[in-house]
Short mmCIF file of C-alpha atoms in Angstrom, two decimals:
data_model
loop_
_atom_site.label_atom_id
_atom_site.label_comp_id
_atom_site.label_asym_id
_atom_site.label_seq_id
_atom_site.Cartn_x
_atom_site.Cartn_y
_atom_site.Cartn_z
CA MET A 409 12.98 25.11 7.29
CA THR A 410 13.22 26.08 3.51
CA THR A 411 10.72 26.88 1.15
CA ALA A 412 11.47 25.75 -2.33
CA ALA A 413 8.47 27.63 -3.95
CA ALA A 414 8.81 26.24 -7.58
CA ASP A 415 7.76 23.19 -5.84
CA LEU A 416 5.14 23.86 -4.00
CA LEU A 417 2.55 25.64 -6.59
CA PRO A 418 -0.88 24.03 -7.02
CA LEU A 419 -1.38 21.22 -9.10
CA ALA A 420 -4.92 20.86 -9.14
CA GLU A 421 -8.09 22.22 -8.88
CA PRO A 422 -9.98 23.47 -5.48
CA SER A 423 -11.53 19.98 -4.79
CA ALA A 424 -8.24 17.93 -5.62
CA ARG A 425 -6.06 20.61 -3.71
CA LEU A 426 -8.20 19.77 -0.79
CA LEU A 427 -8.19 15.77 -1.20
CA GLU A 428 -4.03 16.59 -1.44
CA THR A 429 -4.75 18.76 1.63
CA VAL A 430 -6.22 15.32 3.79
CA ALA A 431 -3.51 13.42 2.06
CA SER A 432 -0.91 15.58 4.06
CA HIS A 433 -1.92 15.38 7.52
CA GLY A 434 0.33 15.06 9.88
CA LEU A 435 3.03 16.03 8.09
CA LEU A 436 4.47 19.22 9.93
CA GLY A 437 6.52 20.60 6.99
CA SER A 438 3.12 21.01 4.77
CA LEU A 439 1.82 24.26 3.94
CA HIS A 440 -1.61 23.08 2.94
CA GLU A 441 -4.08 25.45 4.40
CA TRP A 442 -7.54 23.53 6.08
CA PRO A 443 -10.67 25.07 5.50
CA LYS A 444 -12.27 27.38 8.29
CA GLU A 445 -15.66 26.25 8.56
CA PRO A 446 -17.49 22.43 7.21
CA LEU A 447 -17.86 21.99 3.69
CA ALA A 448 -20.60 22.30 1.85
CA VAL A 449 -22.74 19.16 0.90
CA PRO A 450 -21.72 19.02 -2.47
CA GLU A 451 -17.93 19.38 -1.92
CA PHE A 452 -17.80 17.11 1.40
CA ASP A 453 -19.42 14.30 -0.44
CA VAL A 454 -17.15 14.76 -3.49
CA LEU A 455 -14.45 14.67 -1.05
CA LEU A 456 -15.71 11.76 1.10
CA ALA A 457 -15.77 9.67 -2.66
CA GLU A 458 -12.80 10.97 -3.93
CA ALA A 459 -11.04 9.77 -0.24
CA ARG A 460 -12.65 6.04 -0.47
CA ARG A 461 -11.51 6.19 -4.31
CA GLN A 462 -8.32 6.89 -3.34
CA ARG A 463 -7.92 5.06 0.35
CA LEU A 464 -7.59 7.92 1.74
CA VAL A 465 -10.42 7.63 4.08
CA GLY A 466 -7.68 6.73 7.21
CA LEU A 467 -6.14 10.50 7.15
CA LEU A 468 -9.46 12.06 5.71
CA THR A 469 -10.74 10.64 9.96
CA ARG A 470 -7.52 11.58 11.40
CA SER A 471 -7.62 14.94 10.05
CA ALA A 472 -11.44 15.46 11.16
CA VAL A 473 -10.54 13.65 14.67
CA ASP A 474 -7.54 15.94 15.01
CA GLY A 475 -9.74 19.12 14.66
CA ARG A 476 -7.70 19.84 11.68
CA LEU A 477 -10.97 19.52 9.24
CA PRO A 478 -14.67 20.77 10.32
CA LEU A 479 -17.76 18.55 9.87
CA THR A 480 -21.22 18.91 10.72
CA PRO A 481 -22.47 16.29 12.58
CA GLU A 482 -24.14 14.44 10.07
CA GLN A 483 -20.38 14.54 7.80
CA GLU A 484 -19.57 12.93 11.12
CA LEU A 485 -21.86 10.36 10.70
CA ALA A 486 -20.67 9.70 7.11
CA VAL A 487 -16.82 9.92 8.01
CA ASP A 488 -17.60 7.22 10.85
CA GLU A 489 -19.34 5.00 8.71
CA ALA A 490 -16.63 5.46 6.15
CA TRP A 491 -14.01 4.51 8.19
CA THR A 492 -15.12 1.16 9.80
CA GLU A 493 -16.09 0.52 6.38
CA ALA A 494 -12.52 1.06 5.29
CA MET A 495 -10.92 -0.84 8.40
CA ARG A 496 -13.10 -3.77 8.53
CA TRP A 497 -11.78 -4.47 4.91
CA ASN A 498 -8.02 -3.70 5.69
CA VAL A 499 -8.32 -6.11 9.11
CA HIS A 500 -9.94 -8.81 6.45
CA LEU A 501 -6.73 -8.05 4.57
CA GLU A 502 -4.52 -8.31 6.96
CA ARG A 503 -5.50 -11.70 8.13
CA ALA A 504 -5.15 -12.88 4.68
CA THR A 505 -1.85 -11.87 4.41
CA VAL A 506 -0.81 -13.31 7.51
CA ARG A 507 -2.52 -16.87 6.15
CA MET A 508 -1.32 -16.62 2.64
CA VAL A 509 2.47 -15.67 3.87
CA ASP A 510 2.21 -18.46 6.28
CA GLU A 511 0.79 -21.35 3.67
CA LEU A 512 3.60 -19.43 1.19
CA GLY A 513 6.00 -20.43 3.71
CA ALA A 514 4.78 -23.95 4.43
CA GLN A 515 5.48 -24.78 0.78
CA GLY A 516 9.35 -23.49 1.47
CA ILE A 517 8.30 -20.09 -0.76
CA GLU A 518 9.78 -16.71 0.63
CA THR A 519 7.82 -13.73 0.82
CA ARG A 520 8.13 -9.78 1.60
CA ASN A 521 5.30 -7.72 1.94
CA LEU A 522 5.25 -4.69 0.29
CA LYS A 523 3.15 -1.51 0.22
CA GLY A 524 0.05 -1.79 2.29
CA VAL A 525 0.33 -3.83 5.21
CA ALA A 526 4.05 -3.02 5.60
CA ALA A 527 4.19 0.42 5.41
CA ALA A 528 1.34 0.77 7.27
CA HIS A 529 2.70 -1.01 10.05
CA LEU A 530 6.31 0.30 9.86
CA ASP A 531 5.80 3.91 8.22
CA TYR A 532 3.02 5.40 9.57
CA PRO A 533 2.13 6.90 13.26
CA ASP A 534 -0.46 4.34 13.14
CA PRO A 535 -1.33 1.82 10.67
CA SER A 536 -5.55 2.59 10.47
CA TRP A 537 -3.64 6.09 8.73
CA ARG A 538 -2.32 4.25 5.93
CA GLN A 539 -4.92 1.89 4.15
CA SER A 540 -4.49 -1.05 2.08
CA SER A 541 -6.20 -2.40 -1.40
CA ASP A 542 -5.35 -5.67 -1.60
CA ILE A 543 -1.97 -7.85 -0.93
CA ASP A 544 1.40 -7.52 -2.51
CA LEU A 545 4.16 -10.04 -2.03
CA LEU A 546 7.55 -10.31 -3.36
CA VAL A 547 8.38 -13.48 -4.71
CA ARG A 548 11.93 -14.93 -5.27
CA PRO A 549 12.00 -15.68 -9.29
CA ASP A 550 12.53 -19.30 -9.26
CA GLN A 551 9.69 -19.60 -7.24
CA ILE A 552 6.88 -17.83 -8.58
CA ASP A 553 5.53 -20.70 -10.38
CA ALA A 554 5.42 -22.40 -7.34
CA ALA A 555 3.50 -19.65 -5.89
CA ALA A 556 1.03 -19.31 -8.62
CA ARG A 557 0.28 -23.17 -8.72
CA HIS A 558 -0.91 -22.97 -5.20
CA LEU A 559 -3.13 -20.17 -5.50
CA ALA A 560 -4.61 -21.86 -8.26
CA ASP A 561 -5.06 -25.00 -6.42
CA HIS A 562 -6.26 -22.77 -3.51
CA GLY A 563 -9.39 -21.52 -5.40
CA PHE A 564 -8.11 -18.16 -6.90
CA THR A 565 -8.02 -16.75 -10.32
CA ARG A 566 -5.68 -14.98 -12.44
CA PRO A 567 -7.58 -12.94 -14.58
CA VAL A 568 -4.59 -12.17 -16.71
CA ALA A 569 -2.39 -15.21 -17.94
CA GLU A 570 1.42 -15.36 -18.40
CA PRO A 571 2.16 -14.79 -21.61
CA ARG A 572 4.22 -18.08 -22.41
CA PRO A 573 5.48 -20.63 -19.20
CA GLY A 574 8.17 -18.98 -17.83
CA PHE A 575 7.31 -15.51 -19.25
CA ASP A 576 6.47 -14.55 -15.10
CA ARG A 577 9.99 -16.43 -13.45
CA ARG A 578 12.34 -14.48 -16.17
CA PHE A 579 10.91 -10.99 -17.41
CA GLY A 580 7.28 -10.21 -15.38
CA LYS A 581 6.76 -8.02 -13.18
CA GLY A 582 4.78 -10.63 -11.50
CA ALA A 583 1.00 -11.38 -11.66
CA THR A 584 -2.62 -10.69 -9.90
CA PHE A 585 -4.56 -13.11 -8.80
CA VAL A 586 -8.27 -13.22 -7.03
CA ALA A 587 -9.47 -15.43 -3.89
CA GLU A 588 -12.76 -16.55 -3.92
CA THR A 589 -13.65 -13.59 -0.98
CA GLY A 590 -13.02 -10.74 -3.70
CA PHE A 591 -9.56 -9.44 -2.56
CA GLU A 592 -6.92 -9.49 -5.27
CA LEU A 593 -3.25 -10.64 -4.43
CA ASP A 594 -0.25 -9.33 -6.50
CA LEU A 595 2.53 -11.85 -6.50
CA HIS A 596 5.60 -9.32 -7.73
CA ARG A 597 9.10 -10.72 -9.44
CA THR A 598 9.84 -6.85 -9.10
CA PHE A 599 8.68 -3.45 -9.21
CA ALA A 600 7.42 -2.76 -12.53
CA MET A 601 6.89 -3.70 -16.23
CA GLY A 602 9.07 -2.05 -18.88
CA PRO A 603 12.34 -1.01 -19.24
CA PHE A 604 12.83 0.74 -15.54
CA GLY A 605 11.39 -3.02 -14.00
CA LEU A 606 13.98 -5.12 -15.97
CA THR A 607 17.02 -3.00 -14.68
CA ILE A 608 16.09 -4.28 -10.96
CA ARG A 609 18.50 -5.99 -9.59
CA ILE A 610 16.51 -9.09 -8.49
CA GLU A 611 19.67 -10.03 -5.77
CA ASP A 612 19.20 -6.45 -4.58
CA LEU A 613 15.22 -6.93 -3.50
CA TRP A 614 16.19 -10.36 -1.56
CA ALA A 615 19.99 -8.93 0.41
CA ASP A 616 18.24 -7.76 3.33
CA ALA A 617 14.63 -7.39 5.12
CA GLN A 618 12.86 -5.80 8.14
CA PRO A 619 10.91 -7.81 10.27
CA PHE A 620 7.47 -6.72 11.71
CA ARG A 621 4.72 -8.34 13.56
CA VAL A 622 0.87 -7.70 13.12
CA ALA A 623 -1.40 -9.16 15.61
CA GLY A 624 1.67 -11.73 16.92
CA HIS A 625 2.42 -12.88 13.78
CA GLN A 626 5.73 -12.00 11.84
CA LEU A 627 5.84 -10.78 8.91
CA THR A 628 8.86 -9.21 6.47
CA ALA A 629 9.27 -5.93 4.98
CA LEU A 630 11.88 -4.70 2.26
CA VAL A 631 14.15 -2.48 3.92
CA PRO A 632 13.09 1.21 4.39
CA GLU A 633 15.31 2.52 1.07
CA LEU A 634 13.77 -0.62 -0.89
CA ARG A 635 11.03 0.38 0.40
CA LEU A 636 11.19 3.78 -0.82
CA VAL A 637 12.60 2.96 -4.24
CA HIS A 638 9.20 0.96 -4.46
CA ALA A 639 6.67 3.96 -3.50
CA CYS A 640 8.69 6.19 -6.09
CA PHE A 641 8.12 3.47 -8.82
CA HIS A 642 4.38 2.75 -7.66
CA THR A 643 3.93 6.99 -7.87
CA ALA A 644 6.33 7.59 -11.28
CA LEU A 645 5.03 4.47 -13.38
CA GLY A 646 1.84 3.52 -11.61
CA ASP A 647 -1.22 5.23 -12.52
CA ARG A 648 -1.28 8.11 -15.06
CA VAL A 649 -2.51 10.68 -12.67
CA PRO A 650 -0.19 9.48 -9.68
CA ARG A 651 -2.13 8.12 -6.92
CA LEU A 652 -1.39 10.25 -3.35
CA VAL A 653 -1.15 7.17 -1.05
CA PRO A 654 2.62 6.49 -2.68
CA GLN A 655 3.14 10.35 -2.47
CA ARG A 656 2.68 9.84 1.03
CA ASP A 657 4.42 7.13 1.65
CA ILE A 658 7.22 8.71 -0.17
CA ALA A 659 6.75 12.03 2.47
CA GLN A 660 6.72 9.47 5.60
CA LEU A 661 9.99 7.29 4.45
CA VAL A 662 11.71 10.63 3.70
CA LEU A 663 11.02 13.09 6.59
CA SER A 664 11.50 9.50 9.17
CA GLY A 665 15.05 9.59 9.18
CA GLN A 666 14.88 6.05 8.64
CA VAL A 667 16.86 5.78 4.83
CA ASP A 668 19.92 6.55 4.18
CA PRO A 669 19.56 9.30 1.50
CA LEU A 670 23.18 8.15 -0.47
CA ALA A 671 22.13 4.22 -0.05
CA VAL A 672 18.92 5.67 -1.98
CA ARG A 673 20.85 7.18 -4.67
CA ASP A 674 23.46 4.54 -4.98
CA LEU A 675 20.43 1.94 -5.80
CA ALA A 676 18.89 4.41 -8.13
CA ARG A 677 22.04 4.56 -10.00
CA ARG A 678 23.34 1.05 -10.37
CA TRP A 679 19.31 0.52 -11.54
CA GLY A 680 19.28 3.32 -13.70
CA CYS A 681 16.20 4.48 -12.30
CA GLU A 682 17.10 7.88 -10.99
CA VAL A 683 14.53 9.72 -13.12
CA VAL A 684 11.67 7.36 -11.61
CA LEU A 685 13.41 8.48 -8.01
CA ALA A 686 13.69 12.38 -8.65
CA ALA A 687 9.91 12.79 -10.55
CA ALA A 688 8.29 11.23 -7.63
CA ILE A 689 9.82 12.57 -4.62
CA ARG A 690 9.35 16.00 -6.50
CA ARG A 691 5.34 15.10 -7.41
CA SER A 692 5.53 14.28 -3.49
CA TRP A 693 6.86 17.14 -2.67
CA ARG A 694 4.58 19.31 -4.96
CA SER A 695 1.02 17.39 -4.08
CA LEU A 696 1.77 17.33 -0.26
CA ALA A 697 3.17 21.31 0.07
CA ILE A 698 5.80 20.13 1.78
CA ALA A 699 8.39 23.18 2.74
CA ASP A 700 11.28 21.20 4.10
CA ALA A 701 14.00 20.49 1.94
CA THR A 702 15.73 17.10 2.86
CA ALA A 703 18.99 15.91 0.86
CA LEU A 704 16.58 13.71 -1.25
CA SER A 705 14.14 16.28 -1.95
CA GLU A 706 16.82 18.82 -2.66
CA TRP A 707 18.88 15.82 -4.99
CA ALA A 708 15.29 15.51 -6.47
CA ARG A 709 14.99 19.14 -7.61
CA LYS A 710 18.23 19.76 -9.17
CA TYR A 711 18.13 15.87 -10.71
CA GLN A 712 18.28 16.54 -15.01
CA PRO A 713 16.82 13.35 -16.71
CA SER A 714 18.98 12.38 -20.05
CA PRO A 715 16.88 12.33 -23.27
CA GLU A 716 16.46 8.60 -23.15
CA GLU A 717 15.54 8.63 -19.42
CA GLY A 718 12.63 11.26 -20.13
CA ARG A 719 11.48 9.13 -23.47
CA ALA A 720 11.52 5.94 -20.88
CA LEU A 721 9.48 7.86 -18.36
CA ALA A 722 6.89 9.16 -20.38
CA ALA A 723 6.54 6.00 -22.45
CA TYR A 724 4.84 4.91 -18.85
CA HIS A 725 2.42 7.88 -19.34
CA LYS A 726 1.09 7.09 -22.73
CA ASP A 727 -2.44 6.31 -23.99
CA GLY A 728 -3.28 3.12 -25.80
CA ALA A 729 -0.60 0.30 -26.69
CA LYS A 730 1.62 1.68 -23.50
CA TYR A 731 1.90 -2.66 -23.03
CA ALA A 732 3.55 -3.27 -25.93
CA GLU A 733 5.38 -0.29 -26.09
CA LEU A 734 6.88 -0.40 -22.52
CA SER A 735 7.52 -4.12 -23.61
CA TRP A 736 9.69 -2.96 -26.83
CA LEU A 737 11.54 -0.43 -24.71
CA ALA A 738 12.24 -3.24 -22.39
CA LEU A 739 14.23 -5.23 -24.80
CA LYS A 740 17.09 -2.64 -25.00
CA THR A 741 17.62 -3.47 -21.07
CA LEU A 742 17.95 -7.23 -21.79
CA PRO A 743 21.30 -9.02 -22.34
CA LEU A 744 21.14 -10.05 -26.31
CA THR A 745 20.58 -13.83 -25.63
CA GLU A 746 16.99 -12.77 -23.45
CA ARG A 747 15.68 -10.89 -25.98
CA LEU A 748 14.85 -13.32 -28.67
CA THR A 749 12.86 -15.32 -26.07
CA PHE A 750 11.31 -12.18 -24.27
CA GLY A 751 10.17 -10.80 -27.75
CA TRP A 752 8.91 -13.95 -29.25
CA SER A 753 6.87 -14.26 -26.00
CA LEU A 754 4.66 -11.07 -25.98
CA ALA A 755 4.84 -11.16 -30.08
CA PHE A 756 3.64 -14.64 -29.94
CA PRO A 757 1.83 -15.83 -26.67
CA SER A 758 0.88 -19.45 -26.12
CA SER A 759 -2.85 -20.33 -27.34
CA GLY A 760 -5.56 -19.20 -25.42
CA ARG A 761 -3.19 -16.58 -23.35
CA LEU A 762 -4.32 -13.02 -23.46
CA GLY A 763 -7.25 -13.17 -21.37
CA GLY A 764 -8.88 -15.82 -22.82
CA ARG A 765 -8.69 -14.08 -26.20
CA GLU A 766 -7.62 -16.60 -29.12
CA LEU A 767 -5.56 -14.57 -31.70
CA THR A 768 -4.93 -15.72 -34.96
CA LEU A 769 -0.92 -16.20 -36.23
CA GLN A 770 -2.02 -13.08 -38.22
CA GLN A 771 -3.47 -10.98 -35.37
CA ARG A 772 -0.56 -12.13 -33.41
CA VAL A 773 2.19 -10.57 -35.99
CA GLN A 774 0.38 -7.35 -36.49
CA ARG A 775 0.21 -6.80 -32.35
CA ALA A 776 4.26 -7.06 -32.58
CA ALA A 777 4.63 -4.72 -35.24
CA ARG A 778 2.30 -1.94 -33.60
CA GLY A 779 4.41 -2.41 -30.40
CA TRP A 780 7.65 -2.40 -32.46
CA SER A 781 6.26 0.39 -34.88
CA GLY A 782 4.74 2.55 -31.75
CA SER A 783 8.31 2.29 -29.99
CA LYS A 784 10.42 3.20 -32.74
CA ARG A 785 7.91 5.97 -33.55
CA ARG A 786 8.31 7.93 -30.04
CA GLY A 787 11.45 6.87 -29.76
CA SER A 788 12.27 10.63 -31.87
CA GLU A 789 10.21 12.63 -29.80
CA PRO A 790 11.67 15.20 -27.29
CA PRO A 791 11.80 14.26 -23.61
CA ALA A 792 9.15 14.68 -21.10
CA GLU A 793 10.06 17.09 -18.20
CA GLU A 794 7.92 15.55 -15.92
CA THR A 795 5.51 12.81 -16.53
CA ALA A 796 4.68 11.47 -13.27
CA MET B 1051 -16.93 -22.02 37.19
CA SER B 1052 -18.90 -20.10 34.94
CA VAL B 1053 -17.53 -16.65 33.69
CA GLU B 1054 -20.20 -14.78 35.63
CA THR B 1055 -18.97 -16.06 38.81
CA SER B 1056 -14.82 -15.98 38.02
CA VAL B 1057 -14.80 -12.36 36.42
CA GLY B 1058 -13.99 -10.84 39.61
CA THR B 1059 -11.15 -12.83 40.24
CA GLU B 1060 -9.42 -13.63 37.25
CA ARG B 1061 -7.18 -11.77 35.15
CA TRP B 1062 -8.48 -11.50 31.63
CA VAL B 1063 -6.12 -10.30 28.47
CA ARG B 1064 -7.01 -9.90 25.38
CA ARG B 1065 -7.37 -12.68 22.82
CA ALA B 1066 -3.98 -13.33 20.87
CA GLY B 1067 -4.05 -12.84 17.36
CA VAL B 1068 -6.98 -10.47 16.89
CA PHE B 1069 -6.32 -8.10 14.06
CA HIS B 1070 -7.50 -4.82 14.43
CA ARG B 1071 -7.67 -0.64 13.71
CA ASP B 1072 -7.98 1.76 16.78
CA ARG B 1073 -8.77 5.35 16.08
CA GLY B 1074 -8.89 6.33 19.90
CA ASP B 1075 -12.80 6.06 19.79
CA ARG B 1076 -13.87 3.71 18.11
CA ILE B 1077 -12.03 -0.12 17.23
CA VAL B 1078 -12.51 -2.39 14.72
CA ALA B 1079 -11.26 -6.09 15.59
CA LEU B 1080 -10.94 -8.99 13.67
CA ARG B 1081 -10.89 -12.38 15.12
CA PRO B 1082 -8.76 -15.19 13.42
CA ASP B 1083 -11.53 -17.66 13.42
CA ASP B 1084 -14.65 -15.59 12.75
CA ASP B 1085 -15.31 -13.21 9.16
CA ASN B 1086 -17.46 -10.67 11.73
CA ALA B 1087 -15.49 -7.71 12.32
CA VAL B 1088 -16.61 -6.01 15.67
CA VAL B 1089 -16.78 -2.40 16.47
CA LEU B 1090 -16.16 -1.56 20.06
CA ASP B 1091 -17.23 1.98 21.00
CA ALA B 1092 -15.49 3.95 23.19
CA THR B 1093 -15.93 2.56 26.15
CA ALA B 1094 -15.20 -0.79 24.98
CA ALA B 1095 -12.33 0.27 22.87
CA ALA B 1096 -10.84 1.80 26.17
CA MET B 1097 -11.39 -1.64 28.31
CA TRP B 1098 -10.04 -3.58 25.54
CA ARG B 1099 -6.84 -1.52 24.96
CA ARG B 1100 -5.87 -1.84 28.90
CA LEU B 1101 -5.59 -5.72 28.48
CA ASN B 1102 -3.16 -5.64 26.52
CA GLN B 1103 -1.88 -6.94 30.06
CA GLY B 1104 -3.54 -9.21 32.21
CA ARG B 1105 -5.84 -7.30 34.26
CA THR B 1106 -8.31 -8.26 37.09
CA LEU B 1107 -11.86 -6.25 37.27
CA GLY B 1108 -11.29 -4.37 40.02
CA GLU B 1109 -7.62 -3.40 38.21
CA LEU B 1110 -9.64 -2.71 35.13
CA ALA B 1111 -11.93 -0.44 36.69
CA ALA B 1112 -9.82 1.28 38.59
CA SER B 1113 -7.60 2.08 35.63
CA LEU B 1114 -10.60 3.49 33.75
CA ALA B 1115 -11.99 5.34 36.99
CA GLU B 1116 -8.62 7.37 36.93
CA GLN B 1117 -9.13 8.61 33.43
CA PHE B 1118 -12.70 9.29 33.58
CA GLY B 1119 -12.10 11.41 37.05
CA VAL B 1120 -14.93 8.80 38.80
CA ALA B 1121 -14.78 6.67 41.66
CA ALA B 1122 -13.68 3.06 40.55
CA GLN B 1123 -16.77 1.73 42.59
CA ASP B 1124 -19.42 3.31 40.80
CA ILE B 1125 -18.54 2.16 37.43
CA GLU B 1126 -17.29 -1.61 38.24
CA ALA B 1127 -21.14 -3.20 37.56
CA ASP B 1128 -20.50 -1.45 34.04
CA VAL B 1129 -16.97 -2.75 33.53
CA GLU B 1130 -18.26 -6.16 34.10
CA ALA B 1131 -21.04 -5.81 32.14
CA GLY B 1132 -18.34 -4.78 29.13
CA LEU B 1133 -15.99 -7.36 30.42
CA LEU B 1134 -18.24 -10.30 29.81
CA ALA B 1135 -19.64 -8.61 26.26
CA LEU B 1136 -15.67 -8.49 25.26
CA HIS B 1137 -15.80 -11.95 26.29
CA GLU B 1138 -18.65 -13.05 24.67
CA ALA B 1139 -17.20 -11.51 21.50
CA GLY B 1140 -14.69 -13.47 21.55
CA LEU B 1141 -12.09 -10.51 21.97
CA VAL B 1142 -10.62 -11.05 25.43
CA THR B 1143 -9.85 -14.77 27.60
CA ARG B 1144 -9.06 -15.41 30.90
CA ARG B 1145 -5.52 -15.37 31.43
#
């Protein structure tokens, strides 16, 4: 075990660090320290609320059951209640996942389970350690329209509409749908919007797969290397403050020995997303205070992004016109023949296709210009060292 | 034949297609055809976990007795009641 001191500096204030400690539970190489006594009421309440928000109740409960997190009897009751509530939601989501996969399969639509259900069953010692918030299914680009139609025909609503017909299939990350029962289903074409999303080779996502079983039903996940890359995208390009669950997914996959480090790096090089992987793995190692040095963590620690990579990564963490800026940055990655269609779809979306907002022609031109000028202006900024 | 009269002689097994999460002392289980998830306490969880393979009441009681260090005949009536409750909840079935 090697200590990479620079990567283990605390990132956050004590309450956030305690949540990171919870997120690290069960990782033998983590240097996080656990409290010796039960937390005082206010600190415990904050921890439980944050664990609920970040979908870490499974790990919080496990750490208490395993005797790492000391609790008062009242706190034990609160954790029991939170665990039961979280797991009720998860078994419902899991059943809904199986039903959706079966329904789409009956329409000839192939799926791959992403993130939650697949990670819980394939990458963790027990599925109760890994909570899900929604259902994520990868669908082939030429089947995404049919999948969306099927969902719409079965009571799902789509809060943000497709900018123009065909956009999802050609350029989009995917689309979010909401079931009548309240859960969200994300149909993915690829892992991310923006420049890093459009350089992903879709054929790589479908080249191979890993089957797994849930309650007697067979589902299909991505292979471990792709699951790791997806967790890195989720960490580095998702929320402005990276969530701990995908960071833990990264640690699970890297430390389990399931992934071939050279295959992962080769994939990242071909997709032009090495900076995404490096930033996410570094962040995961720091948040979870992992002392173990692996081939991938060492590569990530030493990786030096180019100025262009740094700018592209930074764009995902800007406030304000993030969508527009990412879209314009994405233009650069497209073949010339596709740029016009992509740009036109975003600048001039179909009538009524902006989440129900109608825009005048003048507003559409202004919107397009804002995205373009924002992209050009930020293009001259120095690269961010690490924003994920 | 009623469930009560057959419970001692038939083999019982977990119902197929039940979604669940297990933390050792508690299980949350959801049947494929019911929207109400069931929460099993430590004893019911220990019983249900063992029924991943078909067992008679006697075999189940013997297995639990071994774990908890008691005589099988001392707990058989409680195990039978638990088995009937699991059957009523739709979580186990006759093999």
